[in-house]
PDB file of C-alpha atoms in Angstrom:
ATOM      1  CA  MET A   1     132.605 -83.308-213.211  1.00 41.00           C
ATOM      2  CA  HIS A   2     132.517 -81.671-216.159  1.00 46.00           C
ATOM      3  CA  LEU A   3     130.312 -84.236-217.921  1.00 43.00           C
ATOM      4  CA  ARG A   4     127.962 -83.704-214.761  1.00 42.00           C
ATOM      5  CA  ILE A   5     127.443 -80.221-215.008  1.00 39.00           C
ATOM      6  CA  LYS A   6     126.734 -80.364-218.862  1.00 42.00           C
ATOM      7  CA  LEU A   7     124.017 -82.913-218.212  1.00 38.00           C
ATOM      8  CA  LEU A   8     122.544 -80.797-215.197  1.00 39.00           C
ATOM      9  CA  ALA A   9     122.456 -77.910-217.473  1.00 45.00           C
ATOM     10  CA  ALA A  10     120.858 -79.759-220.571  1.00 46.00           C
ATOM     11  CA  PHE A  11     118.308 -81.172-217.917  1.00 40.00           C
ATOM     12  CA  LEU A  12     117.501 -77.717-216.534  1.00 40.00           C
ATOM     13  CA  PHE A  13     117.190 -76.009-219.724  1.00 43.00           C
ATOM     14  CA  SER A  14     114.983 -78.902-221.172  1.00 42.00           C
ATOM     15  CA  ILE A  15     112.980 -78.446-217.852  1.00 38.00           C
ATOM     16  CA  SER A  16     112.568 -74.324-218.567  1.00 39.00           C
ATOM     17  CA  THR A  17     111.585 -75.071-222.084  1.00 39.00           C
ATOM     18  CA  PHE A  18     109.088 -77.260-221.610  1.00 39.00           C
ATOM     19  CA  GLN A  19     107.781 -75.235-218.826  1.00 39.00           C
ATOM     20  CA  ALA A  20     107.874 -72.086-221.662  1.00 39.00           C
ATOM     21  CA  PHE A  21     106.384 -74.235-223.969  1.00 41.00           C
ATOM     22  CA  SER A  22     103.396 -75.607-221.666  1.00 64.00           C
ATOM     23  CA  GLN A  23     102.102 -71.917-221.058  1.00 89.00           C
ATOM     24  CA  SER A  24     100.437 -71.869-224.060  1.00 96.00           C
ATOM     25  CA  VAL A  25      97.381 -72.893-225.538  1.00 97.00           C
ATOM     26  CA  ASP A  26      96.463 -75.209-228.361  1.00 97.00           C
ATOM     27  CA  ASP A  27      96.667 -73.151-231.313  1.00 97.00           C
ATOM     28  CA  LYS A  28      95.519 -75.706-233.882  1.00 98.00           C
ATOM     29  CA  LYS A  29      92.169 -75.829-231.557  1.00 98.00           C
ATOM     30  CA  LEU A  30      92.075 -72.297-230.930  1.00 98.00           C
ATOM     31  CA  ILE A  31      91.854 -71.659-234.740  1.00 98.00           C
ATOM     32  CA  ARG A  32      89.393 -74.640-234.803  1.00 98.00           C
ATOM     33  CA  HIS A  33      86.855 -72.653-232.514  1.00 98.00           C
ATOM     34  CA  ILE A  34      87.109 -69.231-234.201  1.00 98.00           C
ATOM     35  CA  ALA A  35      86.592 -70.712-237.782  1.00 98.00           C
ATOM     36  CA  TYR A  36      83.234 -73.034-236.691  1.00 98.00           C
ATOM     37  CA  LEU A  37      81.861 -70.045-234.307  1.00 98.00           C
ATOM     38  CA  SER A  38      82.101 -67.499-237.110  1.00 98.00           C
ATOM     39  CA  ALA A  39      80.795 -69.805-239.947  1.00 98.00           C
ATOM     40  CA  ASP A  40      77.813 -69.119-242.177  1.00 98.00           C
ATOM     41  CA  ASP A  41      76.175 -71.909-240.481  1.00 98.00           C
ATOM     42  CA  LEU A  42      75.737 -69.984-237.600  1.00 98.00           C
ATOM     43  CA  LYS A  43      74.378 -67.062-239.219  1.00 98.00           C
ATOM     44  CA  GLY A  44      75.732 -64.782-236.722  1.00 98.00           C
ATOM     45  CA  ARG A  45      74.879 -66.185-233.338  1.00 98.00           C
ATOM     46  CA  LYS A  46      72.044 -63.755-232.779  1.00 98.00           C
ATOM     47  CA  THR A  47      70.379 -64.020-229.530  1.00 98.00           C
ATOM     48  CA  GLY A  48      67.308 -66.322-229.474  1.00 96.00           C
ATOM     49  CA  THR A  49      68.072 -68.073-232.778  1.00 97.00           C
ATOM     50  CA  VAL A  50      68.399 -71.840-233.472  1.00 98.00           C
ATOM     51  CA  GLU A  51      72.159 -70.613-234.588  1.00 98.00           C
ATOM     52  CA  ASN A  52      72.924 -69.106-231.281  1.00 98.00           C
ATOM     53  CA  ASP A  53      71.845 -72.382-229.634  1.00 98.00           C
ATOM     54  CA  MET A  54      74.027 -74.350-232.280  1.00 98.00           C
ATOM     55  CA  ALA A  55      76.923 -71.990-230.749  1.00 98.00           C
ATOM     56  CA  ARG A  56      76.147 -72.574-227.306  1.00 98.00           C
ATOM     57  CA  GLU A  57      76.005 -76.322-227.679  1.00 98.00           C
ATOM     58  CA  TYR A  58      79.149 -76.263-229.015  1.00 98.00           C
ATOM     59  CA  ILE A  59      80.700 -74.534-226.151  1.00 98.00           C
ATOM     60  CA  ILE A  60      79.077 -77.035-223.871  1.00 98.00           C
ATOM     61  CA  ASP A  61      80.588 -79.718-225.896  1.00 98.00           C
ATOM     62  CA  GLU A  62      84.179 -78.365-225.513  1.00 98.00           C
ATOM     63  CA  LEU A  63      84.225 -77.473-222.211  1.00 98.00           C
ATOM     64  CA  ARG A  64      82.644 -80.740-221.055  1.00 98.00           C
ATOM     65  CA  THR A  65      85.546 -82.514-223.260  1.00 98.00           C
ATOM     66  CA  SER A  66      88.271 -80.315-221.123  1.00 98.00           C
ATOM     67  CA  GLY A  67      86.662 -82.111-218.013  1.00 98.00           C
ATOM     68  CA  ILE A  68      86.086 -78.642-216.358  1.00 98.00           C
ATOM     69  CA  ASN A  69      83.453 -78.549-213.454  1.00 97.00           C
ATOM     70  CA  THR A  70      80.039 -76.291-213.548  1.00 97.00           C
ATOM     71  CA  LEU A  71      77.884 -74.843-211.185  1.00 95.00           C
ATOM     72  CA  TYR A  72      74.834 -74.878-213.362  1.00 96.00           C
ATOM     73  CA  ALA A  73      72.976 -77.629-214.855  1.00 92.00           C
ATOM     74  CA  ASP A  74      74.311 -78.509-218.372  1.00 95.00           C
ATOM     75  CA  PHE A  75      76.438 -75.563-217.776  1.00 98.00           C
ATOM     76  CA  THR A  76      73.891 -73.054-218.734  1.00 98.00           C
ATOM     77  CA  GLU A  77      72.652 -70.127-216.832  1.00 98.00           C
ATOM     78  CA  GLU A  78      69.062 -69.005-218.222  1.00 98.00           C
ATOM     79  CA  PHE A  79      67.858 -65.571-218.262  1.00 98.00           C
ATOM     80  CA  ARG A  80      65.304 -63.498-219.603  1.00 97.00           C
ATOM     81  CA  PHE A  81      65.165 -59.856-220.541  1.00 96.00           C
ATOM     82  CA  GLN A  82      62.805 -57.362-222.472  1.00 93.00           C
ATOM     83  CA  SER A  83      64.320 -56.367-225.755  1.00 88.00           C
ATOM     84  CA  ARG A  84      63.141 -53.185-227.244  1.00 83.00           C
ATOM     85  CA  ARG A  85      64.143 -53.615-230.586  1.00 80.00           C
ATOM     86  CA  GLU A  86      62.866 -57.014-231.045  1.00 80.00           C
ATOM     87  CA  GLY A  87      59.845 -55.959-229.061  1.00 83.00           C
ATOM     88  CA  LYS A  88      59.464 -58.902-227.157  1.00 90.00           C
ATOM     89  CA  THR A  89      60.985 -61.161-223.828  1.00 94.00           C
ATOM     90  CA  LEU A  90      63.795 -62.708-225.065  1.00 96.00           C
ATOM     91  CA  VAL A  91      65.622 -65.943-223.252  1.00 97.00           C
ATOM     92  CA  GLY A  92      69.330 -65.740-223.164  1.00 98.00           C
ATOM     93  CA  LYS A  93      71.720 -68.718-221.838  1.00 98.00           C
ATOM     94  CA  ASN A  94      75.371 -67.978-220.549  1.00 98.00           C
ATOM     95  CA  VAL A  95      77.616 -70.932-220.553  1.00 98.00           C
ATOM     96  CA  ILE A  96      79.571 -71.343-217.301  1.00 98.00           C
ATOM     97  CA  GLY A  97      82.639 -73.462-216.442  1.00 98.00           C
ATOM     98  CA  PHE A  98      84.296 -73.534-213.105  1.00 98.00           C
ATOM     99  CA  VAL A  99      87.984 -74.579-211.818  1.00 98.00           C
ATOM    100  CA  PRO A 100      88.170 -74.492-208.044  1.00 98.00           C
ATOM    101  CA  GLY A 101      91.682 -72.859-206.545  1.00 97.00           C
ATOM    102  CA  THR A 102      94.161 -74.571-204.900  1.00 97.00           C
ATOM    103  CA  VAL A 103      94.774 -71.855-202.503  1.00 96.00           C
ATOM    104  CA  SER A 104      92.656 -69.102-202.350  1.00 95.00           C
ATOM    105  CA  LYS A 105      88.746 -68.677-201.936  1.00 91.00           C
ATOM    106  CA  LYS A 106      88.663 -65.473-204.017  1.00 97.00           C
ATOM    107  CA  ILE A 107      87.825 -65.522-207.919  1.00 98.00           C
ATOM    108  CA  ILE A 108      88.939 -64.778-210.854  1.00 98.00           C
ATOM    109  CA  VAL A 109      85.935 -64.471-213.517  1.00 98.00           C
ATOM    110  CA  ILE A 110      87.372 -64.711-217.065  1.00 99.00           C
ATOM    111  CA  THR A 111      84.300 -63.711-219.526  1.00 99.00           C
ATOM    112  CA  ALA A 112      83.784 -63.344-223.420  1.00 99.00           C
ATOM    113  CA  HIS A 113      80.484 -62.865-225.377  1.00 98.00           C
ATOM    114  CA  PHE A 114      79.744 -65.646-227.911  1.00 99.00           C
ATOM    115  CA  ASP A 115      76.114 -63.945-229.213  1.00 98.00           C
ATOM    116  CA  HIS A 116      76.512 -61.661-232.521  1.00 98.00           C
ATOM    117  CA  VAL A 117      74.067 -59.356-234.280  1.00 98.00           C
ATOM    118  CA  GLY A 118      72.624 -62.074-236.604  1.00 98.00           C
ATOM    119  CA  ILE A 119      71.641 -61.132-240.470  1.00 98.00           C
ATOM    120  CA  GLY A 120      71.081 -57.805-241.626  1.00 96.00           C
ATOM    121  CA  LYS A 121      70.637 -55.949-245.145  1.00 94.00           C
ATOM    122  CA  ALA A 122      72.221 -57.631-247.780  1.00 96.00           C
ATOM    123  CA  THR A 123      75.817 -56.081-249.274  1.00 95.00           C
ATOM    124  CA  ALA A 124      76.633 -55.434-252.897  1.00 92.00           C
ATOM    125  CA  GLU A 125      78.147 -58.670-253.000  1.00 92.00           C
ATOM    126  CA  GLY A 126      74.896 -60.042-251.637  1.00 96.00           C
ATOM    127  CA  ASP A 127      76.578 -60.996-248.207  1.00 97.00           C
ATOM    128  CA  SER A 128      73.819 -60.092-245.189  1.00 98.00           C
ATOM    129  CA  ILE A 129      75.385 -62.709-242.723  1.00 98.00           C
ATOM    130  CA  PHE A 130      77.111 -60.618-239.887  1.00 98.00           C
ATOM    131  CA  ASN A 131      79.669 -63.546-238.846  1.00 98.00           C
ATOM    132  CA  GLY A 132      81.305 -61.492-236.096  1.00 98.00           C
ATOM    133  CA  ALA A 133      84.561 -63.147-236.179  1.00 98.00           C
ATOM    134  CA  ASP A 134      86.444 -60.981-234.245  1.00 98.00           C
ATOM    135  CA  ASP A 135      83.443 -59.668-232.457  1.00 98.00           C
ATOM    136  CA  ASN A 136      83.632 -62.216-230.737  1.00 98.00           C
ATOM    137  CA  ALA A 137      84.103 -65.629-231.926  1.00 99.00           C
ATOM    138  CA  SER A 138      87.679 -64.299-231.003  1.00 99.00           C
ATOM    139  CA  GLY A 139      87.236 -64.002-227.144  1.00 99.00           C
ATOM    140  CA  THR A 140      85.116 -67.133-226.929  1.00 99.00           C
ATOM    141  CA  ALA A 141      87.709 -69.426-228.712  1.00 99.00           C
ATOM    142  CA  ALA A 142      90.418 -67.939-226.430  1.00 99.00           C
ATOM    143  CA  LEU A 143      87.730 -68.700-223.432  1.00 99.00           C
ATOM    144  CA  LEU A 144      87.700 -72.375-224.573  1.00 98.00           C
ATOM    145  CA  GLU A 145      91.345 -72.889-224.628  1.00 98.00           C
ATOM    146  CA  LEU A 146      92.178 -70.693-221.073  1.00 98.00           C
ATOM    147  CA  ALA A 147      89.243 -73.050-219.702  1.00 98.00           C
ATOM    148  CA  LYS A 148      91.217 -76.112-220.676  1.00 98.00           C
ATOM    149  CA  TYR A 149      94.604 -74.893-219.918  1.00 98.00           C
ATOM    150  CA  PHE A 150      93.664 -73.912-216.341  1.00 98.00           C
ATOM    151  CA  VAL A 151      91.649 -77.348-215.809  1.00 98.00           C
ATOM    152  CA  GLU A 152      95.203 -79.202-216.808  1.00 97.00           C
ATOM    153  CA  ASN A 153      97.336 -76.664-214.628  1.00 97.00           C
ATOM    154  CA  PRO A 154      94.905 -76.030-211.376  1.00 97.00           C
ATOM    155  CA  PRO A 155      95.199 -72.281-210.519  1.00 98.00           C
ATOM    156  CA  LYS A 156      95.773 -70.762-206.970  1.00 98.00           C
ATOM    157  CA  HIS A 157      92.717 -68.852-207.399  1.00 98.00           C
ATOM    158  CA  SER A 158      89.123 -70.447-208.048  1.00 98.00           C
ATOM    159  CA  MET A 159      88.246 -69.152-212.087  1.00 98.00           C
ATOM    160  CA  LEU A 160      84.718 -69.058-213.525  1.00 98.00           C
ATOM    161  CA  PHE A 161      84.941 -69.338-216.915  1.00 98.00           C
ATOM    162  CA  ALA A 162      81.697 -67.352-218.472  1.00 99.00           C
ATOM    163  CA  ALA A 163      80.527 -67.614-222.117  1.00 99.00           C
ATOM    164  CA  LEU A 164      78.018 -64.808-222.346  1.00 99.00           C
ATOM    165  CA  ASP A 165      75.095 -64.313-224.171  1.00 98.00           C
ATOM    166  CA  GLY A 166      73.330 -61.227-224.792  1.00 98.00           C
ATOM    167  CA  GLU A 167      76.041 -58.787-224.928  1.00 98.00           C
ATOM    168  CA  GLU A 168      74.857 -57.003-228.166  1.00 98.00           C
ATOM    169  CA  MET A 169      71.561 -56.425-226.682  1.00 97.00           C
ATOM    170  CA  GLY A 170      72.970 -54.335-223.949  1.00 97.00           C
ATOM    171  CA  LEU A 171      75.270 -56.590-221.884  1.00 98.00           C
ATOM    172  CA  GLN A 172      72.633 -58.746-220.831  1.00 98.00           C
ATOM    173  CA  GLY A 173      74.375 -61.977-220.146  1.00 98.00           C
ATOM    174  CA  ALA A 174      77.026 -60.192-217.977  1.00 98.00           C
ATOM    175  CA  ARG A 175      73.831 -58.610-215.925  1.00 98.00           C
ATOM    176  CA  ALA A 176      72.339 -61.553-215.365  1.00 98.00           C
ATOM    177  CA  LEU A 177      75.708 -63.357-213.787  1.00 98.00           C
ATOM    178  CA  VAL A 178      76.324 -60.391-211.612  1.00 98.00           C
ATOM    179  CA  ALA A 179      72.967 -60.193-210.645  1.00 98.00           C
ATOM    180  CA  ASP A 180      72.550 -63.963-209.789  1.00 97.00           C
ATOM    181  CA  PHE A 181      76.277 -64.602-209.097  1.00 98.00           C
ATOM    182  CA  PRO A 182      76.927 -68.550-207.328  1.00 97.00           C
ATOM    183  CA  PHE A 183      79.130 -66.910-204.409  1.00 98.00           C
ATOM    184  CA  ASP A 184      79.047 -63.463-203.360  1.00 98.00           C
ATOM    185  CA  LEU A 185      80.086 -60.861-204.930  1.00 98.00           C
ATOM    186  CA  ASP A 186      83.080 -60.054-202.400  1.00 97.00           C
ATOM    187  CA  GLN A 187      84.715 -63.240-203.570  1.00 97.00           C
ATOM    188  CA  ILE A 188      85.601 -61.998-207.119  1.00 98.00           C
ATOM    189  CA  ALA A 189      89.224 -60.797-207.454  1.00 98.00           C
ATOM    190  CA  LEU A 190      88.992 -59.637-210.777  1.00 98.00           C
ATOM    191  CA  ASN A 191      87.153 -59.844-214.242  1.00 98.00           C
ATOM    192  CA  ILE A 192      89.026 -60.315-217.213  1.00 98.00           C
ATOM    193  CA  ASN A 193      87.050 -59.794-220.305  1.00 99.00           C
ATOM    194  CA  MET A 194      87.968 -60.631-223.774  1.00 99.00           C
ATOM    195  CA  ASP A 195      86.306 -59.131-226.839  1.00 98.00           C
ATOM    196  CA  MET A 196      87.976 -58.370-230.360  1.00 99.00           C
ATOM    197  CA  ILE A 197      91.439 -60.017-229.934  1.00 99.00           C
ATOM    198  CA  SER A 198      92.340 -61.614-233.088  1.00 98.00           C
ATOM    199  CA  ARG A 199      93.464 -58.578-235.344  1.00 98.00           C
ATOM    200  CA  ASN A 200      95.351 -55.364-235.402  1.00 98.00           C
ATOM    201  CA  GLU A 201      97.606 -53.846-238.171  1.00 98.00           C
ATOM    202  CA  LYS A 202      99.711 -52.459-235.629  1.00 98.00           C
ATOM    203  CA  GLY A 203     100.661 -55.327-233.470  1.00 98.00           C
ATOM    204  CA  GLU A 204      98.817 -53.930-230.535  1.00 98.00           C
ATOM    205  CA  LEU A 205      96.757 -55.115-227.716  1.00 99.00           C
ATOM    206  CA  TYR A 206      94.976 -53.191-225.158  1.00 98.00           C
ATOM    207  CA  ALA A 207      94.472 -53.726-221.415  1.00 98.00           C
ATOM    208  CA  SER A 208      91.847 -51.073-220.643  1.00 98.00           C
ATOM    209  CA  GLY A 209      90.916 -50.638-217.205  1.00 98.00           C
ATOM    210  CA  THR A 210      94.262 -49.690-215.212  1.00 98.00           C
ATOM    211  CA  TYR A 211      93.036 -46.005-214.648  1.00 98.00           C
ATOM    212  CA  HIS A 212      90.177 -47.569-212.260  1.00 98.00           C
ATOM    213  CA  ASN A 213      92.812 -50.351-211.255  1.00 97.00           C
ATOM    214  CA  PRO A 214      96.149 -48.938-211.065  1.00 98.00           C
ATOM    215  CA  GLU A 215      97.620 -51.549-208.902  1.00 97.00           C
ATOM    216  CA  LEU A 216      96.937 -53.736-212.010  1.00 98.00           C
ATOM    217  CA  LYS A 217      99.216 -51.805-214.462  1.00 98.00           C
ATOM    218  CA  SER A 218     102.822 -52.934-212.933  1.00 98.00           C
ATOM    219  CA  ILE A 219     101.449 -56.735-213.022  1.00 98.00           C
ATOM    220  CA  LEU A 220     100.192 -56.278-216.674  1.00 98.00           C
ATOM    221  CA  GLU A 221     103.706 -54.693-217.693  1.00 98.00           C
ATOM    222  CA  GLU A 222     105.941 -57.488-215.963  1.00 98.00           C
ATOM    223  CA  ALA A 223     103.521 -60.316-217.563  1.00 98.00           C
ATOM    224  CA  SER A 224     103.805 -59.036-221.139  1.00 98.00           C
ATOM    225  CA  ALA A 225     107.406 -57.758-221.205  1.00 97.00           C
ATOM    226  CA  GLY A 226     109.102 -59.319-224.544  1.00 96.00           C
ATOM    227  CA  LYS A 227     105.944 -60.850-225.715  1.00 97.00           C
ATOM    228  CA  LYS A 228     103.891 -60.241-228.943  1.00 98.00           C
ATOM    229  CA  PRO A 229     101.362 -58.682-229.643  1.00 98.00           C
ATOM    230  CA  GLN A 230     102.514 -54.999-227.797  1.00 98.00           C
ATOM    231  CA  LEU A 231     100.463 -54.888-224.545  1.00 98.00           C
ATOM    232  CA  LYS A 232      98.978 -50.886-224.560  1.00 98.00           C
ATOM    233  CA  PHE A 233      97.011 -49.366-221.791  1.00 98.00           C
ATOM    234  CA  GLY A 234      94.329 -46.584-221.927  1.00 98.00           C
ATOM    235  CA  HIS A 235      90.445 -46.281-223.485  1.00 98.00           C
ATOM    236  CA  ASP A 236      89.601 -45.836-220.069  1.00 98.00           C
ATOM    237  CA  LEU A 237      89.642 -42.083-219.008  1.00 98.00           C
ATOM    238  CA  PRO A 238      86.108 -41.243-217.885  1.00 97.00           C
ATOM    239  CA  GLY A 239      84.632 -38.252-219.879  1.00 97.00           C
ATOM    240  CA  THR A 240      86.310 -38.992-222.885  1.00 98.00           C
ATOM    241  CA  GLY A 241      83.035 -40.449-224.756  1.00 97.00           C
ATOM    242  CA  SER A 242      83.557 -43.352-227.331  1.00 96.00           C
ATOM    243  CA  ASP A 243      87.282 -43.484-226.302  1.00 98.00           C
ATOM    244  CA  ASP A 244      86.143 -44.883-223.131  1.00 98.00           C
ATOM    245  CA  TRP A 245      85.995 -48.584-223.077  1.00 98.00           C
ATOM    246  CA  THR A 246      85.160 -49.179-219.726  1.00 98.00           C
ATOM    247  CA  LYS A 247      81.441 -49.968-219.984  1.00 98.00           C
ATOM    248  CA  SER A 248      81.609 -51.113-223.786  1.00 98.00           C
ATOM    249  CA  SER A 249      81.289 -54.628-223.280  1.00 98.00           C
ATOM    250  CA  ASP A 250      80.426 -56.774-220.250  1.00 98.00           C
ATOM    251  CA  HIS A 251      83.325 -56.110-217.879  1.00 98.00           C
ATOM    252  CA  GLY A 252      80.903 -53.047-217.799  1.00 98.00           C
ATOM    253  CA  ALA A 253      78.452 -55.068-215.725  1.00 98.00           C
ATOM    254  CA  PHE A 254      81.319 -55.648-213.288  1.00 98.00           C
ATOM    255  CA  PHE A 255      82.367 -52.418-213.093  1.00 98.00           C
ATOM    256  CA  GLU A 256      79.285 -51.075-212.025  1.00 98.00           C
ATOM    257  CA  LYS A 257      79.329 -53.258-209.093  1.00 98.00           C
ATOM    258  CA  GLY A 258      82.545 -51.801-208.118  1.00 98.00           C
ATOM    259  CA  ILE A 259      84.754 -55.375-209.168  1.00 98.00           C
ATOM    260  CA  PRO A 260      88.141 -54.818-210.517  1.00 98.00           C
ATOM    261  CA  HIS A 261      88.441 -55.579-214.270  1.00 98.00           C
ATOM    262  CA  ILE A 262      90.682 -55.582-217.199  1.00 98.00           C
ATOM    263  CA  TYR A 263      89.241 -55.766-220.713  1.00 98.00           C
ATOM    264  CA  PHE A 264      91.630 -56.851-223.156  1.00 99.00           C
ATOM    265  CA  GLY A 265      90.981 -56.025-227.284  1.00 98.00           C
ATOM    266  CA  VAL A 266      91.936 -54.497-230.117  1.00 98.00           C
ATOM    267  CA  GLU A 267      90.706 -51.159-231.630  1.00 98.00           C
ATOM    268  CA  ASP A 268      87.966 -50.791-234.073  1.00 97.00           C
ATOM    269  CA  HIS A 269      88.948 -51.849-237.591  1.00 98.00           C
ATOM    270  CA  GLU A 270      87.246 -51.174-240.808  1.00 98.00           C
ATOM    271  CA  ASP A 271      85.046 -54.673-240.519  1.00 98.00           C
ATOM    272  CA  TYR A 272      83.656 -53.812-237.281  1.00 98.00           C
ATOM    273  CA  HIS A 273      80.039 -54.821-236.958  1.00 98.00           C
ATOM    274  CA  LYS A 274      79.901 -55.298-240.677  1.00 98.00           C
ATOM    275  CA  GLN A 275      79.328 -58.431-242.400  1.00 98.00           C
ATOM    276  CA  SER A 276      82.886 -58.465-243.596  1.00 98.00           C
ATOM    277  CA  ASP A 277      84.192 -59.599-240.106  1.00 98.00           C
ATOM    278  CA  GLU A 278      84.898 -62.859-240.947  1.00 98.00           C
ATOM    279  CA  PHE A 279      87.389 -65.689-240.205  1.00 98.00           C
ATOM    280  CA  LYS A 280      89.100 -64.691-243.478  1.00 98.00           C
ATOM    281  CA  ASN A 281      89.939 -61.706-242.047  1.00 98.00           C
ATOM    282  CA  ILE A 282      91.594 -62.340-238.771  1.00 98.00           C
ATOM    283  CA  ASP A 283      95.256 -62.441-238.616  1.00 98.00           C
ATOM    284  CA  PRO A 284      95.671 -66.070-237.017  1.00 98.00           C
ATOM    285  CA  GLN A 285      99.532 -65.377-235.605  1.00 98.00           C
ATOM    286  CA  PHE A 286      98.209 -62.406-234.017  1.00 98.00           C
ATOM    287  CA  PHE A 287      95.203 -64.178-232.411  1.00 98.00           C
ATOM    288  CA  ILE A 288      97.389 -67.012-231.306  1.00 98.00           C
ATOM    289  CA  ASP A 289      99.954 -64.495-229.898  1.00 98.00           C
ATOM    290  CA  ALA A 290      97.224 -62.328-228.229  1.00 98.00           C
ATOM    291  CA  THR A 291      95.679 -65.386-226.134  1.00 98.00           C
ATOM    292  CA  ASN A 292      98.943 -66.463-224.977  1.00 98.00           C
ATOM    293  CA  LEU A 293      99.519 -63.030-223.698  1.00 98.00           C
ATOM    294  CA  ILE A 294      96.350 -62.933-222.106  1.00 98.00           C
ATOM    295  CA  LEU A 295      97.190 -66.250-220.798  1.00 98.00           C
ATOM    296  CA  SER A 296     100.591 -64.895-219.057  1.00 98.00           C
ATOM    297  CA  CYS A 297      98.273 -62.026-217.594  1.00 98.00           C
ATOM    298  CA  VAL A 298      96.307 -64.186-216.084  1.00 98.00           C
ATOM    299  CA  LEU A 299      98.818 -66.762-214.529  1.00 98.00           C
ATOM    300  CA  ARG A 300     100.610 -63.658-213.390  1.00 98.00           C
ATOM    301  CA  PHE A 301      97.485 -62.521-211.764  1.00 98.00           C
ATOM    302  CA  ASP A 302      97.091 -65.519-210.258  1.00 98.00           C
ATOM    303  CA  GLU A 303     100.274 -65.570-208.359  1.00 96.00           C
ATOM    304  CA  VAL A 304     100.134 -61.603-207.562  1.00 94.00           C
ATOM    305  CA  LEU A 305      96.785 -61.128-206.054  1.00 90.00           C
ATOM    306  CA  LEU A 306      97.347 -63.889-203.424  1.00 73.00           C
ATOM    307  CA  LYS A 307      99.559 -61.073-201.816  1.00 65.00           C
ATOM    308  CA  GLU A 308      97.000 -58.469-201.320  1.00 53.00           C
TER     309      GLU A 308
END
């Protein structure tokens, strides 16, 4: 009798251990993604450049390999916009993957922009490439592994994964997606945006947006309890100027349409929008932990939002 109890306990422990282990992304691929997307060869991934095309093709290849569905030809939503800075019309291209829900018709939209600012004035060391490792190869890498996770572990809600272009030129890709969304906007339960999630000296990751969506805070607190990095709230209070992140990244396009959002990101660091935002300066363990923390939050949202 005692042997049976011990065997049962060992079996249940092995199941719980497997479940806990399985609720994580592939950390090696995560690091591989950010290394490639922020490499010098991609020259800062500026919208409208050959190197931006290279980044997009990499993202498409990874999504296709994951087995994810799409709602667009070759995963691509093309859009055009007038760039005052460039003085011409530019073509941007979002990359869209879709995982149908098993229960709900509502959609959780997960976004991260893959473009950055390209090449600029060289530093004293001769570095002219704005690699954008944290901003936002990090969010894009996380998006790829979250998409793969939910292909392998089908969610209750449908999930649309959008690697967005043209963020650095005024949230152009996000605005294009919202303007021509493949479903009624009313079907969107939540936008989760990731932008700059690979480093923070204090071990902190922010979830901005709970001021406007206070019902989401307790869900995030529950999902993040006991996990690293420390999940903090704020940077969403109206009237606080640049400290208010509500429209600072692609979630702003969803906010403007009245769609609930949570923006995961870190506070600005010394390499923000500088040539030194390179792969060598990310914190790999922080990045892995942050991505798995976001996964935990998405999993909890997928459960709890069904009750609304």
